PDB file of C-alpha atoms in Angstrom:
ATOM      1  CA  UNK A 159      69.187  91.320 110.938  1.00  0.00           C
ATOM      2  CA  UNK A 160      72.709  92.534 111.651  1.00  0.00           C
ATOM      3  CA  UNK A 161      74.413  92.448 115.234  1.00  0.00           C
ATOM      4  CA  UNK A 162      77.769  93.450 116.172  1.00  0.00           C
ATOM      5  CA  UNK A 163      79.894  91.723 119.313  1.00  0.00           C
ATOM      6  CA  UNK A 164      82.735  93.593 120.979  1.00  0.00           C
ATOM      7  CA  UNK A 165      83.327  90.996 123.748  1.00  0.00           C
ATOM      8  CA  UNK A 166      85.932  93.518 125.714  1.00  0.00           C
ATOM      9  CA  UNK A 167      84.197  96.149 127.673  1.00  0.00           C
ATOM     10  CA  UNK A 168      87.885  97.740 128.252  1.00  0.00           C
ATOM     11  CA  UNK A 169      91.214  96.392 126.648  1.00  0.00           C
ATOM     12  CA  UNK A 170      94.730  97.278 128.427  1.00  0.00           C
ATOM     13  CA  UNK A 171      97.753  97.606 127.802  1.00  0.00           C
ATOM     14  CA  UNK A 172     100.993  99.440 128.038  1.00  0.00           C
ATOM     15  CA  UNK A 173     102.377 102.264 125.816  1.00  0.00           C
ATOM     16  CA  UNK A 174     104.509 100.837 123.152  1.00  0.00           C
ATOM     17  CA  UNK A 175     102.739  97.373 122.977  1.00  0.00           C
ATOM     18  CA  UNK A 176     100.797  95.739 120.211  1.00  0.00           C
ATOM     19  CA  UNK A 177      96.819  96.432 121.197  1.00  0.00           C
ATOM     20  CA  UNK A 178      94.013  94.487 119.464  1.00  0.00           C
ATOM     21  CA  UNK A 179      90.004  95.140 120.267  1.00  0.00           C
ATOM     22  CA  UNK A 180      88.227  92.691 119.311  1.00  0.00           C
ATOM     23  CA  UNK A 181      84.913  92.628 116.984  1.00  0.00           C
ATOM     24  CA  UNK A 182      82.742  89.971 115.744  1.00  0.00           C
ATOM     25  CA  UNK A 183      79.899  90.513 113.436  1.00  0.00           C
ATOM     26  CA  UNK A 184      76.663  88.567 111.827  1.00  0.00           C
ATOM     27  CA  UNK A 185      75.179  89.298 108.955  1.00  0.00           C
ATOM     28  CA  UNK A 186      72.751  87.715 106.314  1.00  0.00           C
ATOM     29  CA  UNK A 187      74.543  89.111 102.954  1.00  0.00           C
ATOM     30  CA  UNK A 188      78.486  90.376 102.753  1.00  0.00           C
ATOM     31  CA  UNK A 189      79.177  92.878 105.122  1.00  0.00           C
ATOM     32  CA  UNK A 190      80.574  96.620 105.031  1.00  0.00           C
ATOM     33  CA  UNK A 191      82.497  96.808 108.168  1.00  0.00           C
ATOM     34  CA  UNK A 192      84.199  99.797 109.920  1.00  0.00           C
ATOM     35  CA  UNK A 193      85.613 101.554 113.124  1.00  0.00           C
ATOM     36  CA  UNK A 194      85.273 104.517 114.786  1.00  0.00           C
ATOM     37  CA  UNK A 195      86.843 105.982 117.877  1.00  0.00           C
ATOM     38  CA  UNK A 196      85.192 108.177 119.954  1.00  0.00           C
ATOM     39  CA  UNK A 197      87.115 110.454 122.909  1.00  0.00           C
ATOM     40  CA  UNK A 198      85.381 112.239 126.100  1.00  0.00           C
ATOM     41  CA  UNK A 199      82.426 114.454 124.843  1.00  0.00           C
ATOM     42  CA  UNK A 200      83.249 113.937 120.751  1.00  0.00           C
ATOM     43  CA  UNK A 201      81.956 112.509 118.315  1.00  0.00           C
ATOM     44  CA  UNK A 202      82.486 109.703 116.391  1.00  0.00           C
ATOM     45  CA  UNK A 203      85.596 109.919 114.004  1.00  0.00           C
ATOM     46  CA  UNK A 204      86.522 107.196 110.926  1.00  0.00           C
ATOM     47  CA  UNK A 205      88.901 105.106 111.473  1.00  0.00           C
ATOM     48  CA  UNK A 206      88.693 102.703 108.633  1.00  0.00           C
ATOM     49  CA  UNK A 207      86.590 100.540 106.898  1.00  0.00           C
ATOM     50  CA  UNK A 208      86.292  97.408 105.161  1.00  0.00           C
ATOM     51  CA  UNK A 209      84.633  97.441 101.702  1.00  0.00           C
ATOM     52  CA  UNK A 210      86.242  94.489  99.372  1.00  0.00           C
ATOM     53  CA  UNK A 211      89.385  93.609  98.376  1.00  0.00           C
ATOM     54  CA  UNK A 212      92.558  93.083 100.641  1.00  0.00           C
ATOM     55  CA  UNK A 213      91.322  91.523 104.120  1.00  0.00           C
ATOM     56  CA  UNK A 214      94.211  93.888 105.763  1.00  0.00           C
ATOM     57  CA  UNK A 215      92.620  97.276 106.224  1.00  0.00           C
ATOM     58  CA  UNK A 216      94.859 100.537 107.254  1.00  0.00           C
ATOM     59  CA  UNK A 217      93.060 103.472 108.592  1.00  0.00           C
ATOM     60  CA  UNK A 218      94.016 106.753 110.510  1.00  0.00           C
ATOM     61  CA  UNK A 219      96.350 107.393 113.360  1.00  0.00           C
ATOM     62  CA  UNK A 220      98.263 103.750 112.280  1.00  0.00           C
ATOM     63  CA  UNK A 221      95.039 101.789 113.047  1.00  0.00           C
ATOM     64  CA  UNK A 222      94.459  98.803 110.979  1.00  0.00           C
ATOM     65  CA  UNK A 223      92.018  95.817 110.720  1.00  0.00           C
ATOM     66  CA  UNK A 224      92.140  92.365 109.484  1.00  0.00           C
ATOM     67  CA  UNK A 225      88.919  90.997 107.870  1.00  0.00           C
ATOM     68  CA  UNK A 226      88.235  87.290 108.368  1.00  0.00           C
ATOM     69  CA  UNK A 227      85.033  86.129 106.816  1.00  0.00           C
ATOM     70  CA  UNK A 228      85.220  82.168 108.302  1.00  0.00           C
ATOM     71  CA  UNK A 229      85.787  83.691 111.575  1.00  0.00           C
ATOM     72  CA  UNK A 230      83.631  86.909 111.252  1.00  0.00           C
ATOM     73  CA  UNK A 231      85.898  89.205 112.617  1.00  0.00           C
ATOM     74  CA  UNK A 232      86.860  92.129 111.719  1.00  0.00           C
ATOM     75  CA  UNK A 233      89.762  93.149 115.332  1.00  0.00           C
ATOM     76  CA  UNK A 234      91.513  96.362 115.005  1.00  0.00           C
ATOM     77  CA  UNK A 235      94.762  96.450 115.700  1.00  0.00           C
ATOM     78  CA  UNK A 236      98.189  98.783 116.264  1.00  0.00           C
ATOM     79  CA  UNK A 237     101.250  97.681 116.456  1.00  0.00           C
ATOM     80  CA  UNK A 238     102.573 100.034 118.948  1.00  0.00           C
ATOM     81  CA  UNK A 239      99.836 101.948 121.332  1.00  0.00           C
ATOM     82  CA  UNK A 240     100.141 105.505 122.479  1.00  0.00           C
ATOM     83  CA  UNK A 241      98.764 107.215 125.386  1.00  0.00           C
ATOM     84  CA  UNK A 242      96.735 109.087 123.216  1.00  0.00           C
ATOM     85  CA  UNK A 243      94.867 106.263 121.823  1.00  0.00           C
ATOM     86  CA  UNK A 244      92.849 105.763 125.129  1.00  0.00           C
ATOM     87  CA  UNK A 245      89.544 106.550 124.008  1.00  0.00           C
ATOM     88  CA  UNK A 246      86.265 104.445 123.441  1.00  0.00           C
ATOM     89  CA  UNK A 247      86.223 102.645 120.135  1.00  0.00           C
ATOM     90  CA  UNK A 248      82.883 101.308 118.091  1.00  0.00           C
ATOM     91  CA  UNK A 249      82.965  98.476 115.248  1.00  0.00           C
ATOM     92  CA  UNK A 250      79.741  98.948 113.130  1.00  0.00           C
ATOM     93  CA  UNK A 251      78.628  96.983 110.082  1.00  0.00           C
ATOM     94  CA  UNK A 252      75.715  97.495 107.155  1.00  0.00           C
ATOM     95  CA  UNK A 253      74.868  94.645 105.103  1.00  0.00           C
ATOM     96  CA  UNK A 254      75.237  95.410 101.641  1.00  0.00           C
ATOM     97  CA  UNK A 255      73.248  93.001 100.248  1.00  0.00           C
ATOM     98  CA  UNK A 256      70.198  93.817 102.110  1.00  0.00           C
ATOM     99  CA  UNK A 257      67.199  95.526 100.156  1.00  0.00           C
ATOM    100  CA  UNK A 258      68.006  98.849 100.997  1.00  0.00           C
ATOM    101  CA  UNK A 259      71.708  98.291 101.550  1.00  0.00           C
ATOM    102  CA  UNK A 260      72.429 101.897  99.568  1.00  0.00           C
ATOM    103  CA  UNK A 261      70.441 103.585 102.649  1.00  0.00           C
ATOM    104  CA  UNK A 262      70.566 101.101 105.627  1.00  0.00           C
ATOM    105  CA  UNK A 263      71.862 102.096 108.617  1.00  0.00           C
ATOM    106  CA  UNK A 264      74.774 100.984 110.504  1.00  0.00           C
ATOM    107  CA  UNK A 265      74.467  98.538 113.540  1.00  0.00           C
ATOM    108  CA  UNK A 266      77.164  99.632 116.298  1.00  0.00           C
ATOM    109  CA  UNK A 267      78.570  96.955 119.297  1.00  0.00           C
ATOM    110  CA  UNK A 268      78.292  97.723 122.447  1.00  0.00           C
ATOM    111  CA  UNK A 269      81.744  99.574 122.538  1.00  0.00           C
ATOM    112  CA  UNK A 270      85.520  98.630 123.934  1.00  0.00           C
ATOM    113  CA  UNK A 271      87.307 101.109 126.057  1.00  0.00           C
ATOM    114  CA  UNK A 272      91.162 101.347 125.356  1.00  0.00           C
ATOM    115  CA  UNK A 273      93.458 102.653 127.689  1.00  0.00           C
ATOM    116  CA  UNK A 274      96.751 102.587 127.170  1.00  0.00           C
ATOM    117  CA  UNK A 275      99.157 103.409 130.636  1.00  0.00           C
ATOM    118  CA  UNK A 276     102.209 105.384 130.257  1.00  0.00           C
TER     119      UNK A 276
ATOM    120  CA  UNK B  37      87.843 120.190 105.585  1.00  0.00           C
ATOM    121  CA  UNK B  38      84.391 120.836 106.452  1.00  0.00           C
ATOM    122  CA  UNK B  39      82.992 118.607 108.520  1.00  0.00           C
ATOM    123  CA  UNK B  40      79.196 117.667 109.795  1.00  0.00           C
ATOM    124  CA  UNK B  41      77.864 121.200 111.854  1.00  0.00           C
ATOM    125  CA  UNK B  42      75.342 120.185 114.808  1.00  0.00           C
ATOM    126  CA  UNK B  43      73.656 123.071 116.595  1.00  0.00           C
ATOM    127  CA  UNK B  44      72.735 123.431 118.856  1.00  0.00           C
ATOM    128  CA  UNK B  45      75.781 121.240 121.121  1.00  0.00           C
ATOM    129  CA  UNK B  46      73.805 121.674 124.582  1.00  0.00           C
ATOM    130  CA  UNK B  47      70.454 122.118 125.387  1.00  0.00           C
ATOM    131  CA  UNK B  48      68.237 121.898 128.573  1.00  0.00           C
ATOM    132  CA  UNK B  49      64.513 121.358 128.258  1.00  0.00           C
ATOM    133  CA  UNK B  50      61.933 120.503 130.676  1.00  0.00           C
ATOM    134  CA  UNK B  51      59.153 117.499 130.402  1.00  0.00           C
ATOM    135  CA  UNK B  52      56.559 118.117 127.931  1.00  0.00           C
ATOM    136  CA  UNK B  53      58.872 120.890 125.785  1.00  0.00           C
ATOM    137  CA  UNK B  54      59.869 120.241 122.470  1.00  0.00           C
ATOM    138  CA  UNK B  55      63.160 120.927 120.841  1.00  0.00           C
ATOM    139  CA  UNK B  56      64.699 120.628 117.343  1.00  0.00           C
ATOM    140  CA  UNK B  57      68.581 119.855 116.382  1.00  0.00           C
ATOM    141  CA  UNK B  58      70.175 121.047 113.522  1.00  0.00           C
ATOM    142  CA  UNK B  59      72.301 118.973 111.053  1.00  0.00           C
ATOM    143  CA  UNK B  60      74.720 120.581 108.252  1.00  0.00           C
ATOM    144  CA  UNK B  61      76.219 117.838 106.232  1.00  0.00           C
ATOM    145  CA  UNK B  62      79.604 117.885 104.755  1.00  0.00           C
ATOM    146  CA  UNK B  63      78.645 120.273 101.453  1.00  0.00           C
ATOM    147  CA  UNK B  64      77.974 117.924  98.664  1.00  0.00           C
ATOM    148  CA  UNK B  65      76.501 115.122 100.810  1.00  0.00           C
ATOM    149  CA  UNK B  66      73.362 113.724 100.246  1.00  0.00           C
ATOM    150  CA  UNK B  67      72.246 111.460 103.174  1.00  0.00           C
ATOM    151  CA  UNK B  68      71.372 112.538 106.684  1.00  0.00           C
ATOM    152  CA  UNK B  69      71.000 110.223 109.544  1.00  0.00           C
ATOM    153  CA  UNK B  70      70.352 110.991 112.860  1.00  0.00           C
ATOM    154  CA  UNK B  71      71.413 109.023 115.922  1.00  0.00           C
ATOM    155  CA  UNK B  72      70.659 108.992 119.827  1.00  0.00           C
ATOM    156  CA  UNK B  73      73.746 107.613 122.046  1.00  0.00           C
ATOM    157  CA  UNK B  74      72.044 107.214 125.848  1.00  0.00           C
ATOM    158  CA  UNK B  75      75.147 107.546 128.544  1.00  0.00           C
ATOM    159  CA  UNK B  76      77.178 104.550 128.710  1.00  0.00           C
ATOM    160  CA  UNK B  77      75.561 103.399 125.395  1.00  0.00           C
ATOM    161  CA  UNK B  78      76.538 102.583 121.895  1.00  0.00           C
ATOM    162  CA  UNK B  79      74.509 105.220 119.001  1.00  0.00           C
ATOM    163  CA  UNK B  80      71.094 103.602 117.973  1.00  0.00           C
ATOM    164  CA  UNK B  81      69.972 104.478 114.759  1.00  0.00           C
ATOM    165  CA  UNK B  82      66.775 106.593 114.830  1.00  0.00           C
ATOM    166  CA  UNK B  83      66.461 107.784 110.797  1.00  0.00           C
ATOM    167  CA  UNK B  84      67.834 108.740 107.640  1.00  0.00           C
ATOM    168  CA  UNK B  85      67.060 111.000 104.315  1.00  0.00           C
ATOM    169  CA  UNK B  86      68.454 110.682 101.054  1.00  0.00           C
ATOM    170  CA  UNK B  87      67.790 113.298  98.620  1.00  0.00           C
ATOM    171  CA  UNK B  88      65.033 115.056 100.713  1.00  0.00           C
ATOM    172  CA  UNK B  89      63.198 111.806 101.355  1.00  0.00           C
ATOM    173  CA  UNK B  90      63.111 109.532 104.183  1.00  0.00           C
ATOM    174  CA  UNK B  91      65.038 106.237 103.615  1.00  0.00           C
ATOM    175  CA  UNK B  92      65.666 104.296 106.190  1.00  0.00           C
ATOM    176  CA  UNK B  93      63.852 104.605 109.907  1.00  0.00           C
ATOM    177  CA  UNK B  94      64.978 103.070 113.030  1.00  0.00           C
ATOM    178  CA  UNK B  95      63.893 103.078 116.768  1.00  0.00           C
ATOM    179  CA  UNK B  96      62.550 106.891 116.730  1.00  0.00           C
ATOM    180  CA  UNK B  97      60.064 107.811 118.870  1.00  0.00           C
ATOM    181  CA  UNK B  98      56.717 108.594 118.000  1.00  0.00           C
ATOM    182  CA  UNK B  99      57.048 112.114 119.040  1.00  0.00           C
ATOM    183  CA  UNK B 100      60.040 112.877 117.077  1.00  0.00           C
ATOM    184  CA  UNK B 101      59.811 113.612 113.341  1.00  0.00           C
ATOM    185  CA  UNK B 102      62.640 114.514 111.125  1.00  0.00           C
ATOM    186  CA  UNK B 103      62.923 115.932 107.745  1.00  0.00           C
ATOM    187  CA  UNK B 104      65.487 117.030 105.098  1.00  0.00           C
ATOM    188  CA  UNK B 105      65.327 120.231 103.314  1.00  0.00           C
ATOM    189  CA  UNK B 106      66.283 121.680 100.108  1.00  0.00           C
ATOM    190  CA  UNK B 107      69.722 122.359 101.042  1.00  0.00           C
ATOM    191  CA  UNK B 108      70.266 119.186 102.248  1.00  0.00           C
ATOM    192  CA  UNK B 109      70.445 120.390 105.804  1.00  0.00           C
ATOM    193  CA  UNK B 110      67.910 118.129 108.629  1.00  0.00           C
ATOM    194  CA  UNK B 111      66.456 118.755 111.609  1.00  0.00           C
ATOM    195  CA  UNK B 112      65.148 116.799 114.492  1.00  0.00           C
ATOM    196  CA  UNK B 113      62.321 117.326 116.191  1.00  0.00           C
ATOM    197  CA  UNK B 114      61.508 116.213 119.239  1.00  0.00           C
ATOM    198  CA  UNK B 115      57.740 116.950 120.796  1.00  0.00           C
ATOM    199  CA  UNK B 116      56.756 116.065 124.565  1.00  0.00           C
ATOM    200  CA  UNK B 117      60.068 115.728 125.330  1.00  0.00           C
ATOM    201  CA  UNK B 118      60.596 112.701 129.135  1.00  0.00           C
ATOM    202  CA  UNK B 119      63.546 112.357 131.121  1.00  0.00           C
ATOM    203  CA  UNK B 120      64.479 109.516 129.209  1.00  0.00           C
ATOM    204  CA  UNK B 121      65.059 111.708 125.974  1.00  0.00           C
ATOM    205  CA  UNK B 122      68.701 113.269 127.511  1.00  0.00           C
ATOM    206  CA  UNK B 123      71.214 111.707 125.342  1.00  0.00           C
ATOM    207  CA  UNK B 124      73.756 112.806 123.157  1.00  0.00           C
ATOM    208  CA  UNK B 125      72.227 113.559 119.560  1.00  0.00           C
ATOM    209  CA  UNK B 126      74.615 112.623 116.206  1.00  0.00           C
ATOM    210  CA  UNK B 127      74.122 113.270 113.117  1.00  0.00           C
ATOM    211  CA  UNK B 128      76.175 111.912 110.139  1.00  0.00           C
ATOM    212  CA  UNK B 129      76.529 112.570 106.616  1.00  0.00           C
ATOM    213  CA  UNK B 130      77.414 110.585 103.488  1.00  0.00           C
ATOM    214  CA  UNK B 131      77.693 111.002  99.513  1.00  0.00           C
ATOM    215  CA  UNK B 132      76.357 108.144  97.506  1.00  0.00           C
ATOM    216  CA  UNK B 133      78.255 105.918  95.179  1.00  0.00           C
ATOM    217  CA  UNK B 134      77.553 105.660  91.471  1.00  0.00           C
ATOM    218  CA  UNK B 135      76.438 102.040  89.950  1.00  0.00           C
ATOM    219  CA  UNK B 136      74.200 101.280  92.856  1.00  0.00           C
ATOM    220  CA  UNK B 137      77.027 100.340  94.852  1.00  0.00           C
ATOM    221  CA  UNK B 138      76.729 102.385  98.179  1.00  0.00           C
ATOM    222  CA  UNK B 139      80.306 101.975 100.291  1.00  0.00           C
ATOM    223  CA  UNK B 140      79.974 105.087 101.978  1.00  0.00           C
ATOM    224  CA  UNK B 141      81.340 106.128 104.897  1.00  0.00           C
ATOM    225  CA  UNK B 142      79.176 107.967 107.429  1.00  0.00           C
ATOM    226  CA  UNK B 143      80.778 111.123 109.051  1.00  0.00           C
ATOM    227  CA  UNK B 144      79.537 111.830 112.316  1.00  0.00           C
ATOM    228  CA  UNK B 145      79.260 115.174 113.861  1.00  0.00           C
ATOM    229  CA  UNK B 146      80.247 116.539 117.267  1.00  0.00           C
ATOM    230  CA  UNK B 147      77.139 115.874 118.642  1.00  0.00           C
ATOM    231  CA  UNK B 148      73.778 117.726 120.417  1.00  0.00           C
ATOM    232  CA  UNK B 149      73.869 116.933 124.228  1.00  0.00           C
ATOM    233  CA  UNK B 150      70.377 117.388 125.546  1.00  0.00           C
ATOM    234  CA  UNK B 151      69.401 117.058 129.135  1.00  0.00           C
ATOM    235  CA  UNK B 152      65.435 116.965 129.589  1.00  0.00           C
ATOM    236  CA  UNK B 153      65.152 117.867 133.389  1.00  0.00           C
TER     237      UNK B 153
END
């Protein structure tokens, strides 16, 4: 089975400032891993995801994401927040070494709310 | 670019109705899966298709059934429709890797709202 953890039900923090939300995962195989931001009546866009390769991810919108298999994390992170960012944002993960990895679905947390104040 | 087309985006049934969604996947996209996100609630997988045929199922109902057509276009229907049925309806679309090596990113769309009164 696959689970996601976003321990932050809201994250805050000032325009200009770093931001990081926070996501843990567990999985039996290697994990896919990816984020998606959703705003007020939208749905889900990509942000990035995490396939192989280099542990630093960059998405969309300056977003990025550091894999870190001992710790199974995979936080998203921007070095300098805008106002705009406020939105609700989703880690999900597939395991890709599950049976029917080509087809399985993905396994969302619970979801973090960023808002960033002017 | 095209993106994933959900119709329609609000509907309003009573108990006992039925309803079906429509999902358009990005044009060349092979796999369909549906989602239900209750308010306040993260999406929870409900099924998927993958050239036509069911691949994957999740928590769906029963009462809903699902299937993928020809043009690679899905619908969702949903049969005896209760109050606990109003949530917000995605639908996402992918394109299989080559090699057996499936990375794909799912694309959701905008979304069904239905509110069963």
């Amino acid at each position: 089975a696959q689970s996601v953890a976003q321990p932050e039900d809201q994250v805050n923090v000032a325009e200009g400032n770093p931001l990081t939300v926070k996501c843990t995962y567990s999985v039996s195989g290697n994990p896919y891993l990816f984020w998606y931001v959703q705003y007020p009546n939208r749905g889900l866009q990509f942000l990035l995801k995490y396939i192989t390769g280099d542990n630093l991810v960059k998405g969309s919108y300056g977003f990025e994401a550091e894999f870190n298999k001992s710790q199974t994390s995979f936080h998203l992170k921007k070095p300098s927040a805008l106002v705009s960012d406020s939105a609700l944002y989703f880690c999900a993960v597939r395991d890709r070494d599950s049976p029917n990895s080509g087809y399985s679905t993905l396994t969302f947390g619970k979801g973090t709310m960023l808002l960033v104040s002017p | 670019a095209a993106g994933v087309i959900q119709s329609p985006r609000h509907l309003i049934k009573e108990k006992r109705e039925t309803a079906t969604l429509k999902c358009y996947p990005i044009p060349r996209h092979d796999t369909v899966y549906w989602y239900q996100q209750g308010p306040g609630q993260d999406p929870q997988f409900l099924i998927s298709f993958y050239e036509k045929m069911q691949s994957d199922k999740g928590s769906i109902p029963d009462r809903f059934s699902a299937q993928q057509f020809s043009d690679y276009h899905s619908e969702l229907n949903m049969s005896s429709l209760e109050l606990g049925d109003s949530a917000l309806y995605f639908c996402a679309s992918s394109l299989s890797a080559s090699g057996g090596v499936y990375q794909e990113t799912q694309y959701f769309g905008p979304g069904t709202r239905l509110l069963v009164l």
